[in-house]
Amino acid sequence: MGNVAVIGSQWGDEGKGKIVDWLSSRADVVVRFQGGHNAGHTLVIDGVEYKLHLLPSGIVREGKLSIIGNGVVVDPWALFEEIETVSGKGVKVSPQSLKIAENVNLILPVHQKTDQALEAARGKGMIGTTGRGIGPTYEDKVARRGIRLCDLADTELLREKVENLLVHHNALLKGLGAEEMDVDWLYKELLEIAPKILPYAAPVWKVLDEARHQNKKILFEGAQGIMLDVDHGTYPFVTSSNTVAGNAASGSGVGPKAVGYVLGITKAYTTRVGTGPFPTEQLNEDGETLGRRGHEFGTTTGRKRRCGWFDAVMVRQAIKVGGIDGLALTKLDVLDGFDEIKICIGYELDGQKLDYYPASQVAQAKVTPIYETVPGWSESTRGARSWADLPPAAIKYVKRLEELVESTVTLLSTSPERDDTILVHDPFFS
């Protein structure tokens, strides 16, 4: 019996919600280890829909312990809005069911102002951030001027930190022609939110260590995808944290051996939200069909996702740098009805063939995909719960993907319903 880390193997939006829900029903502890409320996924349990952004998926299941790790950045106001929303659907959230790392960095209103002002100043060169202050908060964390959850317990220290923080941000806002932020106002806002959020503060690393010694099953829940990793993704069109499995350890306060099996959520085609390179994007009827059938709109932003064929080169690279042991392949049913399906098996760059995705921003934008075309299928795969329920051509497609990405499919999802899943290997017992 081991623990499981769930990460996205593409640009996020791979359908982690259903898979994480399926796994969280089997886990004792669910941990968010990176990102902020810029990511999100949807769970449907007993017909009730929950849209989660900061809260770990375990929060909707009674008896599970949910943890927000130190690698996450937390907007306390957004968190409590989310708590109120799920509470209105009958979910009980308390310091007993939710614990937040006391050393987590906080997203403040000034971070959102800075984020939006910077994005506006970039003009055509914008990165495509959600404007929620994620990036500036991580910047402050690395620059050692961030405000952490534990800082709210000392009013004198908090005042000093707010003043120090705004020396930087107000100079930046002024230079960008944006309105500066008032020290007294921000300090007052933090004093008001402090008694609401401090009861959730805990030494999360210690809580997780105790859980491990009690042989409890832990699910480490990532946000976004590996190709949005700040080191290994399509930089600078990436998020501000590490989305690879290695961050499950550092982002929650456990050693790397504690992470266990790494499950990579992988869509049967490819999507991306916002700007940045996308070699297999289909700006044609195929792309429109994928988006329409897949209901490709972001959970958090509502933005329409760009759609394209499966990129085996990119997923293979994500598997290797992300430490992925097996895949959960989602949305296979979206491909039903295509006469032919294309798979990217390589790239061409300035007359040379590549079997990997280069790091250079210029090269990433210039590569053209080399496709392999495979037969599609007319039968429906939606709702299939065993290999016998799948058309032979769909099985061949899955097996070909396994060959190309050099990994195996652990779970195969054939609809948003949690029971419409073909289980090949149980990650908790792998």
Short mmCIF file of C-alpha atoms in Angstrom, two decimals, residues 55-330:
data_model
loop_
_atom_site.label_atom_id
_atom_site.label_comp_id
_atom_site.label_asym_id
_atom_site.label_seq_id
_atom_site.Cartn_x
_atom_site.Cartn_y
_atom_site.Cartn_z
CA LEU A 55 -9.80 23.36 -1.41
CA PRO A 56 -8.46 19.80 -1.83
CA SER A 57 -10.96 17.37 -3.31
CA GLY A 58 -11.16 15.41 -0.05
CA ILE A 59 -13.10 18.28 1.52
CA VAL A 60 -16.38 17.07 -0.01
CA ARG A 61 -16.02 13.64 1.61
CA GLU A 62 -16.83 13.24 5.28
CA GLY A 63 -14.08 11.67 7.35
CA LYS A 64 -11.23 12.74 5.04
CA LEU A 65 -8.52 15.14 6.15
CA SER A 66 -7.80 17.91 3.65
CA ILE A 67 -4.49 19.77 3.67
CA ILE A 68 -3.24 22.86 1.87
CA GLY A 69 0.54 22.52 1.77
CA ASN A 70 3.27 25.14 2.01
CA GLY A 71 3.82 25.05 -1.77
CA VAL A 72 0.39 26.57 -2.38
CA VAL A 73 -0.25 30.33 -2.32
CA VAL A 74 -3.52 31.17 -0.57
CA ASP A 75 -5.90 34.06 -1.08
CA PRO A 76 -7.71 33.99 2.29
CA TRP A 77 -10.72 35.90 0.96
CA ALA A 78 -11.12 33.58 -2.03
CA LEU A 79 -10.67 30.59 0.28
CA PHE A 80 -13.51 31.64 2.55
CA GLU A 81 -15.75 32.37 -0.38
CA GLU A 82 -15.10 28.83 -1.56
CA ILE A 83 -15.73 27.43 1.93
CA GLU A 84 -19.06 29.27 2.07
CA THR A 85 -20.01 27.90 -1.35
CA VAL A 86 -19.35 24.25 -0.47
CA SER A 87 -20.90 24.72 2.99
CA GLY A 88 -24.07 25.86 1.23
CA LYS A 89 -24.12 22.43 -0.44
CA GLY A 90 -23.95 20.61 2.87
CA VAL A 91 -20.18 20.17 3.23
CA LYS A 92 -18.87 20.72 6.76
CA VAL A 93 -15.53 22.54 6.80
CA SER A 94 -13.71 22.98 10.11
CA PRO A 95 -10.14 23.12 11.47
CA GLN A 96 -10.55 19.39 12.10
CA SER A 97 -11.24 18.60 8.42
CA LEU A 98 -9.04 21.29 6.82
CA LYS A 99 -5.50 22.21 7.80
CA ILE A 100 -3.39 24.90 6.13
CA ALA A 101 0.41 24.96 6.39
CA GLU A 102 1.34 27.72 8.84
CA ASN A 103 4.22 28.71 6.52
CA VAL A 104 2.04 29.12 3.43
CA ASN A 105 2.37 32.45 1.59
CA LEU A 106 -0.73 34.65 1.28
CA ILE A 107 -2.09 36.27 -1.87
CA LEU A 108 -3.09 39.85 -1.06
CA PRO A 109 -5.14 42.43 -3.00
CA VAL A 110 -1.91 44.20 -3.94
CA HIS A 111 -0.71 41.07 -5.71
CA GLN A 112 -3.80 41.09 -7.91
CA LYS A 113 -3.34 44.78 -8.72
CA THR A 114 0.30 44.19 -9.65
CA ASP A 115 -0.54 41.08 -11.68
CA GLN A 116 -3.18 42.90 -13.73
CA ALA A 117 -1.06 46.04 -14.19
CA LEU A 118 1.92 44.01 -15.41
CA GLU A 119 -0.19 41.97 -17.82
CA ALA A 120 -1.74 45.14 -19.25
CA ALA A 121 1.71 46.68 -19.70
CA ARG A 122 2.90 43.65 -21.68
CA GLY A 123 0.37 44.37 -24.41
CA LYS A 124 0.75 41.87 -27.24
CA GLY A 125 3.45 40.09 -25.25
CA MET A 126 1.10 39.15 -22.43
CA ILE A 127 1.64 35.78 -20.78
CA GLY A 128 -2.04 35.04 -20.29
CA THR A 129 -2.20 35.02 -16.49
CA THR A 130 -5.55 34.77 -14.72
CA GLY A 131 -4.87 38.08 -12.93
CA ARG A 132 -5.40 36.48 -9.54
CA GLY A 133 -2.03 37.49 -8.11
CA ILE A 134 -0.39 34.06 -8.20
CA GLY A 135 2.85 35.12 -9.92
CA PRO A 136 3.56 38.23 -7.81
CA THR A 137 2.94 36.18 -4.63
CA TYR A 138 5.49 33.56 -5.65
CA GLU A 139 7.89 36.38 -6.57
CA ASP A 140 7.53 37.86 -3.09
CA LYS A 141 8.06 34.42 -1.56
CA VAL A 142 11.37 33.96 -3.38
CA ALA A 143 12.38 37.59 -2.68
CA ARG A 144 11.73 36.93 1.05
CA ARG A 145 9.27 39.75 1.50
CA GLY A 146 6.11 37.60 1.42
CA ILE A 147 3.53 37.50 4.19
CA ARG A 148 2.86 34.01 5.53
CA LEU A 149 -0.13 32.65 7.40
CA CYS A 150 1.79 32.47 10.69
CA ASP A 151 2.63 36.20 10.39
CA LEU A 152 -1.03 37.06 11.04
CA ALA A 153 -0.63 35.98 14.67
CA ASP A 154 1.73 38.90 15.49
CA THR A 155 0.19 42.31 14.78
CA GLU A 156 3.45 44.22 15.22
CA LEU A 157 5.39 41.98 12.85
CA LEU A 158 2.49 42.01 10.40
CA ARG A 159 2.47 45.81 10.22
CA GLU A 160 6.20 45.84 9.57
CA LYS A 161 5.87 43.25 6.83
CA VAL A 162 2.99 45.05 5.13
CA GLU A 163 5.00 48.28 5.04
CA ASN A 164 8.03 46.48 3.61
CA LEU A 165 5.91 44.70 1.01
CA LEU A 166 4.27 47.89 -0.23
CA VAL A 167 7.60 49.70 -0.63
CA HIS A 168 8.22 47.29 -3.48
CA HIS A 169 4.73 47.02 -4.93
CA ASN A 170 3.80 50.70 -4.78
CA ALA A 171 7.00 51.65 -6.59
CA LEU A 172 6.12 49.12 -9.27
CA LEU A 173 2.48 50.20 -9.49
CA LYS A 174 3.50 53.85 -9.75
CA GLY A 175 5.92 53.05 -12.55
CA LEU A 176 3.14 51.21 -14.39
CA GLY A 177 0.78 54.16 -14.01
CA ALA A 178 -1.54 52.23 -11.69
CA GLU A 179 -3.07 53.35 -8.40
CA GLU A 180 -0.89 52.64 -5.35
CA MET A 181 -2.17 50.66 -2.37
CA ASP A 182 -2.72 52.16 1.07
CA VAL A 183 -0.75 50.56 3.92
CA ASP A 184 -3.41 51.22 6.55
CA TRP A 185 -6.18 49.72 4.42
CA LEU A 186 -4.29 46.52 3.66
CA TYR A 187 -3.19 46.11 7.28
CA LYS A 188 -6.81 46.54 8.43
CA GLU A 189 -8.05 43.96 5.93
CA LEU A 190 -5.50 41.44 7.19
CA LEU A 191 -6.41 42.07 10.83
CA GLU A 192 -10.04 41.32 9.98
CA ILE A 193 -9.34 38.07 8.13
CA ALA A 194 -6.72 36.81 10.63
CA PRO A 195 -9.10 35.35 13.27
CA LYS A 196 -11.03 33.54 10.53
CA ILE A 197 -8.08 31.77 8.96
CA LEU A 198 -5.61 31.30 11.83
CA PRO A 199 -7.59 28.42 13.41
CA TYR A 200 -6.82 26.38 10.27
CA ALA A 201 -3.04 26.92 10.58
CA ALA A 202 -1.02 23.83 11.44
CA PRO A 203 2.47 22.32 11.14
CA VAL A 204 1.38 20.33 8.11
CA TRP A 205 4.69 18.50 7.78
CA LYS A 206 4.11 17.05 11.27
CA VAL A 207 0.50 16.11 10.53
CA LEU A 208 1.62 14.25 7.40
CA ASP A 209 4.45 12.51 9.24
CA GLU A 210 1.97 11.22 11.82
CA ALA A 211 -0.41 10.09 9.08
CA ARG A 212 2.39 8.13 7.41
CA HIS A 213 3.30 6.41 10.65
CA GLN A 214 -0.34 5.40 11.00
CA ASN A 215 -0.19 3.86 7.49
CA LYS A 216 -2.85 6.21 6.18
CA LYS A 217 -3.20 6.56 2.42
CA ILE A 218 -2.22 10.05 1.21
CA LEU A 219 -3.25 11.58 -2.10
CA PHE A 220 -1.06 14.46 -3.30
CA GLU A 221 -3.14 16.61 -5.62
CA GLY A 222 -1.42 18.81 -8.19
CA ALA A 223 -2.87 21.66 -10.20
CA GLN A 224 -2.31 22.58 -13.87
CA GLY A 225 0.09 20.41 -15.90
CA ILE A 226 3.77 19.67 -16.46
CA MET A 227 3.99 21.79 -19.61
CA LEU A 228 3.06 24.75 -17.40
CA ASP A 229 5.90 24.00 -14.96
CA VAL A 230 8.06 27.09 -14.38
CA ASP A 231 11.22 25.09 -15.17
CA HIS A 232 10.10 22.38 -17.57
CA GLY A 233 7.16 24.00 -19.35
CA THR A 234 6.75 26.40 -22.28
CA TYR A 235 8.48 29.27 -20.48
CA PRO A 236 7.53 32.12 -20.13
CA PHE A 237 3.96 30.99 -20.91
CA VAL A 238 3.83 28.96 -17.73
CA THR A 239 2.57 29.09 -14.17
CA SER A 240 4.76 30.33 -11.30
CA SER A 241 5.38 27.04 -9.51
CA ASN A 242 6.76 23.58 -10.17
CA THR A 243 3.98 21.23 -11.25
CA VAL A 244 6.15 18.09 -11.43
CA ALA A 245 5.81 15.27 -8.90
CA GLY A 246 9.00 16.32 -7.11
CA ASN A 247 7.15 19.33 -5.78
CA ALA A 248 4.59 17.09 -4.08
CA ALA A 249 7.31 16.45 -1.51
CA SER A 250 8.76 19.94 -1.09
CA GLY A 251 5.33 21.58 -1.41
CA SER A 252 3.85 19.64 1.48
CA GLY A 253 6.78 18.93 3.78
CA VAL A 254 7.53 15.24 3.23
CA GLY A 255 10.53 13.43 1.84
CA PRO A 256 10.54 12.29 -1.81
CA LYS A 257 10.15 8.63 -0.83
CA ALA A 258 6.80 9.44 0.78
CA VAL A 259 5.17 10.46 -2.49
CA GLY A 260 4.81 6.92 -3.88
CA TYR A 261 3.07 6.21 -7.17
CA VAL A 262 2.82 9.13 -9.62
CA LEU A 263 -0.26 9.14 -11.82
CA GLY A 264 -0.21 11.42 -14.85
CA ILE A 265 -3.62 12.61 -16.00
CA THR A 266 -3.56 12.68 -19.79
CA LYS A 267 -6.27 13.78 -22.21
CA ALA A 268 -6.74 11.63 -25.33
CA TYR A 269 -6.15 14.79 -27.37
CA THR A 270 -4.52 18.12 -26.42
CA THR A 271 -5.87 21.45 -25.15
CA ARG A 272 -4.40 24.70 -23.96
CA VAL A 273 -5.84 27.87 -22.39
CA GLY A 274 -4.36 31.29 -23.13
CA THR A 275 -1.30 32.24 -25.11
CA GLY A 276 1.86 30.26 -25.81
CA PRO A 277 3.09 27.65 -28.31
CA PHE A 278 0.86 24.71 -29.24
CA PRO A 279 2.36 22.59 -32.06
CA THR A 280 -0.65 20.33 -32.68
CA GLU A 281 -3.34 23.02 -32.43
CA GLN A 282 -6.10 22.61 -35.01
CA LEU A 283 -7.55 25.93 -36.16
CA ASN A 284 -10.10 24.12 -38.28
CA GLU A 285 -13.23 22.00 -38.08
CA ASP A 286 -11.36 19.20 -36.26
CA GLY A 287 -10.35 21.62 -33.51
CA GLU A 288 -13.88 23.01 -33.29
CA THR A 289 -15.30 19.48 -33.07
CA LEU A 290 -12.92 18.51 -30.26
CA GLY A 291 -13.79 21.66 -28.31
CA ARG A 292 -17.53 21.26 -28.81
CA ARG A 293 -17.64 17.57 -27.86
CA GLY A 294 -15.22 18.01 -24.99
CA HIS A 295 -16.98 21.09 -23.54
CA GLU A 296 -13.61 22.79 -23.48
CA PHE A 297 -14.05 25.80 -21.22
CA GLY A 298 -11.90 26.51 -18.14
CA THR A 299 -13.38 25.72 -14.69
CA THR A 300 -11.78 28.81 -13.14
CA THR A 301 -11.68 31.33 -15.99
CA GLY A 302 -14.43 30.15 -18.31
CA ARG A 303 -12.03 30.79 -21.19
CA LYS A 304 -12.39 28.70 -24.34
CA ARG A 305 -9.60 26.16 -24.67
CA ARG A 306 -7.54 25.74 -27.81
CA CYS A 307 -7.76 22.17 -29.14
CA GLY A 308 -5.52 19.87 -31.15
CA TRP A 309 -4.32 16.32 -31.71
CA PHE A 310 -2.47 14.22 -29.15
CA ASP A 311 1.20 15.19 -28.85
CA ALA A 312 3.07 12.00 -27.94
CA VAL A 313 6.46 13.76 -27.95
CA MET A 314 5.37 16.25 -25.34
CA VAL A 315 3.65 13.68 -23.12
CA ARG A 316 6.67 11.37 -23.28
CA GLN A 317 8.86 14.27 -22.18
CA ALA A 318 6.43 15.12 -19.37
CA ILE A 319 6.50 11.51 -18.16
CA LYS A 320 10.29 11.56 -17.92
CA VAL A 321 10.78 14.96 -16.25
CA GLY A 322 7.64 14.63 -14.14
CA GLY A 323 8.41 11.24 -12.64
CA ILE A 324 5.16 9.70 -13.90
CA ASP A 325 4.67 5.96 -13.30
CA GLY A 326 1.40 5.47 -15.17
CA LEU A 327 -1.32 7.39 -17.00
CA ALA A 328 -4.99 8.04 -16.46
CA LEU A 329 -6.26 8.59 -20.00
CA THR A 330 -9.36 10.79 -20.10
#
